[in-house]
Tab-separated table of C-alpha atoms in Angstrom:
chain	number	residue	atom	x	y	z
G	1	UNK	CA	31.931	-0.443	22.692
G	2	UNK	CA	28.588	-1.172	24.548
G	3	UNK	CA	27.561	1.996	23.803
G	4	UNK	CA	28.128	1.981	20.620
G	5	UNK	CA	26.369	-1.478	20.030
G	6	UNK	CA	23.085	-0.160	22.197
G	7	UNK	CA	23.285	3.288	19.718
G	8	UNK	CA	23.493	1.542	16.659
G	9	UNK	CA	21.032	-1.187	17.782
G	10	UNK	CA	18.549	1.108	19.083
G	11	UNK	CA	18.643	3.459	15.749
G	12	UNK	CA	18.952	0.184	13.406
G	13	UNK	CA	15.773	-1.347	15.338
G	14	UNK	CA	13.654	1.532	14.838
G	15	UNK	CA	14.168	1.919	11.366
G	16	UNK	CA	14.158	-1.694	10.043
G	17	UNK	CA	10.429	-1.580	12.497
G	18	UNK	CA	8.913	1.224	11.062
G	19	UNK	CA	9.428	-0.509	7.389
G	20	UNK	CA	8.020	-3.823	8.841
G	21	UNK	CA	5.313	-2.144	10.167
G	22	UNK	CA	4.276	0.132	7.267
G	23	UNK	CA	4.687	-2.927	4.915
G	24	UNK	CA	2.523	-5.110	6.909
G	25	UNK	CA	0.123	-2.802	7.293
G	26	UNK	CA	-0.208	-2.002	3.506
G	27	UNK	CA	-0.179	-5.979	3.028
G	28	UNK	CA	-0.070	-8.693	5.574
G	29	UNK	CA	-2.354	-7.439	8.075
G	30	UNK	CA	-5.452	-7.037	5.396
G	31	UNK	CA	-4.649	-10.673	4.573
G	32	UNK	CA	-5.041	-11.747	8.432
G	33	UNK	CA	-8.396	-9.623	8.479
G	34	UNK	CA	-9.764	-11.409	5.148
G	35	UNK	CA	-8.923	-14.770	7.141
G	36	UNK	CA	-10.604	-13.923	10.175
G	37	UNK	CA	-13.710	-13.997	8.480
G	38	UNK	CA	-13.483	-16.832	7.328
G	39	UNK	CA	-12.347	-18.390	10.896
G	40	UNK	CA	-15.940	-16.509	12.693
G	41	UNK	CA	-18.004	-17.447	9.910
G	42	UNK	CA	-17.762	-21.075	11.122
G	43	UNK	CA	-18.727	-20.137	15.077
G	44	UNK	CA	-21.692	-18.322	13.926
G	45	UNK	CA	-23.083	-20.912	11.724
G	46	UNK	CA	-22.919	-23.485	14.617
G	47	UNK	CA	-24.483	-20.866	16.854
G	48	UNK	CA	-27.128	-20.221	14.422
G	49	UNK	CA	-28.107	-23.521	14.285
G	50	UNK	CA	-28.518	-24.050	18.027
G	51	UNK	CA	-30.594	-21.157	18.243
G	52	UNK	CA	-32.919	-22.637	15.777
G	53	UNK	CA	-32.833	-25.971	17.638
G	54	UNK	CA	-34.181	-24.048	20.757
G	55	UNK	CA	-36.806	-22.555	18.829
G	56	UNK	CA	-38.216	-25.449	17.677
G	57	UNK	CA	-38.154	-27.207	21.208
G	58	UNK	CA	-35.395	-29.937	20.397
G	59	UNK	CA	-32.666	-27.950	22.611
G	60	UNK	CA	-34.224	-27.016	26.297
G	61	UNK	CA	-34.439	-23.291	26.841
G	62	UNK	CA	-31.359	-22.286	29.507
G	63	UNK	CA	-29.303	-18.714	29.793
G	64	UNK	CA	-26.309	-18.103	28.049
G	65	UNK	CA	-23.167	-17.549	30.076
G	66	UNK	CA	-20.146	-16.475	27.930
G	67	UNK	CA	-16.905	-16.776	29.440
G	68	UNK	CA	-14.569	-13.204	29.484
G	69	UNK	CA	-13.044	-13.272	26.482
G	70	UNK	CA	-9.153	-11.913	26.520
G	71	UNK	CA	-8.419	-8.491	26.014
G	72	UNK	CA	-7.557	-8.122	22.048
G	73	UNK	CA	-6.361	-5.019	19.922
G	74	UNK	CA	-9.232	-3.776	18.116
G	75	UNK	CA	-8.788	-3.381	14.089
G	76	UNK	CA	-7.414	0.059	13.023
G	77	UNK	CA	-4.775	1.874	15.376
G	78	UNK	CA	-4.717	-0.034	18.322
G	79	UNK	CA	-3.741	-2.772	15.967
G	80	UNK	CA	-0.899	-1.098	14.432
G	81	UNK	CA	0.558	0.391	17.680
G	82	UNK	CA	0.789	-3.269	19.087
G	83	UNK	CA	2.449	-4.465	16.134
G	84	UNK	CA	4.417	-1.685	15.861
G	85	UNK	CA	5.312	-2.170	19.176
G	86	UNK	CA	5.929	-5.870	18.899
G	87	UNK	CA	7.951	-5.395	15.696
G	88	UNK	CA	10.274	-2.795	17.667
G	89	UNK	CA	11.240	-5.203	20.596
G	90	UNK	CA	11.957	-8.125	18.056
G	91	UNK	CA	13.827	-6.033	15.632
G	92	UNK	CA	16.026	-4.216	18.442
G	93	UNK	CA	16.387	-7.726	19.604
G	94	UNK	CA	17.991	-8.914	16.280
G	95	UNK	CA	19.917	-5.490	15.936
G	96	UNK	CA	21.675	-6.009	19.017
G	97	UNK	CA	22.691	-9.578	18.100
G	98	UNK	CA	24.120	-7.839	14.607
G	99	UNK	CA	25.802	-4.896	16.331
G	100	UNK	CA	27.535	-7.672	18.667
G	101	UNK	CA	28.939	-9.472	15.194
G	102	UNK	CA	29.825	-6.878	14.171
G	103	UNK	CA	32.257	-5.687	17.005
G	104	UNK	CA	34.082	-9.117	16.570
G	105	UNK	CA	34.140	-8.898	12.383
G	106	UNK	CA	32.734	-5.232	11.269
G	107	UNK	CA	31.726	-4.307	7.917
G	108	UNK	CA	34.082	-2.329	5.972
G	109	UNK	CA	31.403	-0.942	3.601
G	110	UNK	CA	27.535	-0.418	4.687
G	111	UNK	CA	26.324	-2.256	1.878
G	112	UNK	CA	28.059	-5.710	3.594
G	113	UNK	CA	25.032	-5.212	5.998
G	114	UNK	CA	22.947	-6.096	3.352
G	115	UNK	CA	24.422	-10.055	3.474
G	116	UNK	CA	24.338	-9.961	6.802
G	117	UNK	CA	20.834	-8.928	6.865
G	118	UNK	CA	19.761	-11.934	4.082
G	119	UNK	CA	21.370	-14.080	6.479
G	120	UNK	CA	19.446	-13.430	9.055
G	121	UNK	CA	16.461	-13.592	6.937
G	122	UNK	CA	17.613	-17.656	5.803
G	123	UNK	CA	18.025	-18.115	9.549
G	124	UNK	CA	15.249	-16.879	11.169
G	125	UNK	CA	12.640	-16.835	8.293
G	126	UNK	CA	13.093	-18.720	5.174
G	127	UNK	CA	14.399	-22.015	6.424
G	128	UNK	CA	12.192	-22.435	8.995
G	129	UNK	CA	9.175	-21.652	6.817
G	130	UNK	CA	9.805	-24.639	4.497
G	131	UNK	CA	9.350	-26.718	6.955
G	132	UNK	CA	6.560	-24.142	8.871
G	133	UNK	CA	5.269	-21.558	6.758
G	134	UNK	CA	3.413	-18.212	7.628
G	135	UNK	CA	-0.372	-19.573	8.675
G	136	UNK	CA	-3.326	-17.104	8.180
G	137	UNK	CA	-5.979	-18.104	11.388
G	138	UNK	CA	-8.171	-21.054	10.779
G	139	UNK	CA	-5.234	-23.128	9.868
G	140	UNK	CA	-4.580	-26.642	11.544
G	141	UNK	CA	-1.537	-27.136	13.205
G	142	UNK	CA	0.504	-29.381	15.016
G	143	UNK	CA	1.748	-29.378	18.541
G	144	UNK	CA	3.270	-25.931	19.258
G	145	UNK	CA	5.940	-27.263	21.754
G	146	UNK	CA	6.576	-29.406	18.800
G	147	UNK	CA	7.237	-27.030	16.529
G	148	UNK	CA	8.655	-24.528	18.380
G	149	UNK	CA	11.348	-27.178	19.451
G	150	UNK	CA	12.006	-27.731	15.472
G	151	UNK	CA	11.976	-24.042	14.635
G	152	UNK	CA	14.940	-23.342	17.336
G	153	UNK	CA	16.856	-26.079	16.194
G	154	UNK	CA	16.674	-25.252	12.140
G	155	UNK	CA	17.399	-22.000	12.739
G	156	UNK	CA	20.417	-22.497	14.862
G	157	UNK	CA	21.432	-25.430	12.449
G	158	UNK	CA	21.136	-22.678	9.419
G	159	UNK	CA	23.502	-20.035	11.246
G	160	UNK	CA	26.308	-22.006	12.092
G	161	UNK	CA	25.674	-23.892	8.689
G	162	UNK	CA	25.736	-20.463	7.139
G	163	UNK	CA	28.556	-19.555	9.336
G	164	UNK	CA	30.718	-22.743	8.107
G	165	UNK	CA	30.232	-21.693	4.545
G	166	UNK	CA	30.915	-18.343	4.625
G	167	UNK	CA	34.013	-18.578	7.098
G	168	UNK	CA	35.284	-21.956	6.729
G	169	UNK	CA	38.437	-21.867	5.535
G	170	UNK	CA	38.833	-25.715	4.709
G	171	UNK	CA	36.371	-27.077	2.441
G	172	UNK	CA	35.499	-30.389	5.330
G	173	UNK	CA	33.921	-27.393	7.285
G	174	UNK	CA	31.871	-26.050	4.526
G	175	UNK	CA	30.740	-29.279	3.579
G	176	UNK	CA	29.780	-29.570	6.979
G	177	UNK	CA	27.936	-26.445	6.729
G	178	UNK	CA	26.017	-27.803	4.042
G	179	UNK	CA	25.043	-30.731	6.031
G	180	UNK	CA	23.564	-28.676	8.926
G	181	UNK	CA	21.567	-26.508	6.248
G	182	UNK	CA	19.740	-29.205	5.038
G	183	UNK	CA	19.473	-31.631	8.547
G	184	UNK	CA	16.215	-29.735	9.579
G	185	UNK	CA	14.668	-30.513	6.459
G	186	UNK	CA	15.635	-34.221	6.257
G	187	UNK	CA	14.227	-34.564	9.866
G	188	UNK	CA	10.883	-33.064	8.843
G	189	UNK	CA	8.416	-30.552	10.776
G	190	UNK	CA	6.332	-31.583	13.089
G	191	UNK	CA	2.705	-31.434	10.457
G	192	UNK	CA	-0.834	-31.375	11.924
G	193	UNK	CA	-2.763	-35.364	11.345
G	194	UNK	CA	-5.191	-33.280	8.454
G	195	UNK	CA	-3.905	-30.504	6.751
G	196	UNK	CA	-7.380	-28.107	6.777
G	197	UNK	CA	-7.430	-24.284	6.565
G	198	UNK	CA	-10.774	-22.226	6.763
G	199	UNK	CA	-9.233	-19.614	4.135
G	200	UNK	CA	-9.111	-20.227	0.569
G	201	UNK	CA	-5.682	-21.739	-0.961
G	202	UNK	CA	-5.248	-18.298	-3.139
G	203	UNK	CA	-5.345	-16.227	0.106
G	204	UNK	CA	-3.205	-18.610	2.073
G	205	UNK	CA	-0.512	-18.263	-0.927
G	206	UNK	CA	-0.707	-14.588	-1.067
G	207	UNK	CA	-0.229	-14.555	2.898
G	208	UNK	CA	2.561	-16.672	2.565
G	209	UNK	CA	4.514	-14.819	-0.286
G	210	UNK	CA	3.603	-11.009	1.334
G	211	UNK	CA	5.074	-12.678	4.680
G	212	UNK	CA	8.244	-13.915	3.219
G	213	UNK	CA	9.017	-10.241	1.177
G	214	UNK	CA	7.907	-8.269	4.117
G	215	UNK	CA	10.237	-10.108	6.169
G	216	UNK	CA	13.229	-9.836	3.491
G	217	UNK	CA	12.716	-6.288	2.900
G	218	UNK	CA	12.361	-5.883	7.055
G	219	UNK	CA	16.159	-7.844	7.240
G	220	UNK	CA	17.816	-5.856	4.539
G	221	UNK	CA	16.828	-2.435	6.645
G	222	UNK	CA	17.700	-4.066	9.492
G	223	UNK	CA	20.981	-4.918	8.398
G	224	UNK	CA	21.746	-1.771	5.583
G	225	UNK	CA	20.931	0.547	8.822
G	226	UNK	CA	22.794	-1.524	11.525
G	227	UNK	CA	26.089	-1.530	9.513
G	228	UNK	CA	25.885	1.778	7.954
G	229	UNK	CA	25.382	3.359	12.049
G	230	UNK	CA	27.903	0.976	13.456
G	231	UNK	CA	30.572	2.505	10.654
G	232	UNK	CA	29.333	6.130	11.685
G	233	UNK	CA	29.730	5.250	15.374
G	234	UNK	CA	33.475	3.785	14.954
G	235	UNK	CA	34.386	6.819	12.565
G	236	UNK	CA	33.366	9.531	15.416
């Protein structure tokens, strides 16, 4: 059984990575480039200005000392091999927590992977994102412990809500269920004090909607291909 959870995870992970990747390449990650200049424009101004302030004798001359900056994948392959890269940890990650659901209730037909896959998609990206959406740089932000603490708990909240719902057999639980879906959302995300982004609204919408279909087209792979090996696995 392990090794037939690690196989299918490992297969499942690639695939649903290699769509993430190629989709965000086509879409998100010109988005994040378009954003970034916006975010250096607004350095370069202020350093422009100093420099005229020196000029004219109102700043006193001194030498520039620029810190090291850290080490950052340059635009074009390096890039897309460390997002690739990154993409195939996370989604192996999620395929093994699949593979192990589905060793305690396993599809009987491939194409149940594909509402297990939008679950995960409500769980980990489309409830926490109405509370926290996608942000392109330059966006304010609150605390991160902050909001990391509230994504963990509205996405555990959503799976077992989802879980109660789905499973439940009484209709107390799947009220229940309900409850826990929408908790998160009463509560509120933690929001920056001004809501401020460098980027233009129209790009920050985009961003947000290419995000949210990348990331539901990435799920469906993930979980079309994680059922549909898992069956092959059990049937040899």
């Amino acid at each position: 059984m392990i090794k037939r959870i690690a196989q299918t995870a490992g297969f499942a992970g690639l695939i649903a990575a290699v769509v993430l990747t190629l989709l965000q390449s086509l879409w998100v990650t010109p988005l994040i480039l378009q954003a970034e200049t916006y975010e250096t424009a607004e350095p370069a101004a202020q350093v422009e200005h100093v420099h005229e302030l020196e000029a004219s004798g109102a700043v006193g001359a001194h030498s520039h000392e620029h810190d090291a900056e850290a080490w950052a994948p340059e635009d074009g392959w390096q890039r897309t091999l460390s997002t690739g890269g990154s993409n195939l940890v996370v989604a192996v990650g999620f395929a093994l927590m699949l593979a192990g659901v589905f060793s305690l209730r396993g599809p009987s037909r491939a194409w149940q992977g594909l509402l297990w896959g939008l679950g995960g998609f409500a769980t980990f990206t489309l409830a926490p994102s109405i509370g926290l959406p996608p942000e392109l740089p330059g966006t304010a932000a609150a605390d991160l412990a902050q909001r990391q603490v509230w994504w963990i708990g509205t996405a555990a909240s959503t799976a077992v809500g989802l879980a109660l719902i789905a499973f439940g057999r009484h209709w107390i639980l799947r009220v229940a269920g309900l409850a826990l879906l929408l908790i998160p959302h009463v509560v509120g995300a933690p929001q920056p004090e001004v809501h401020s982004s460098l980027a233009p609204q129209a790009l920050t919408h985009e961003f947000i909607a290419a995000s949210l279909i990348t990331n539901a087209l990435f799920w469906v792979a993930l979980g079309w291909a994680a059922a549909w090996l898992y069956q092959r696995h059990t049937q040899a």
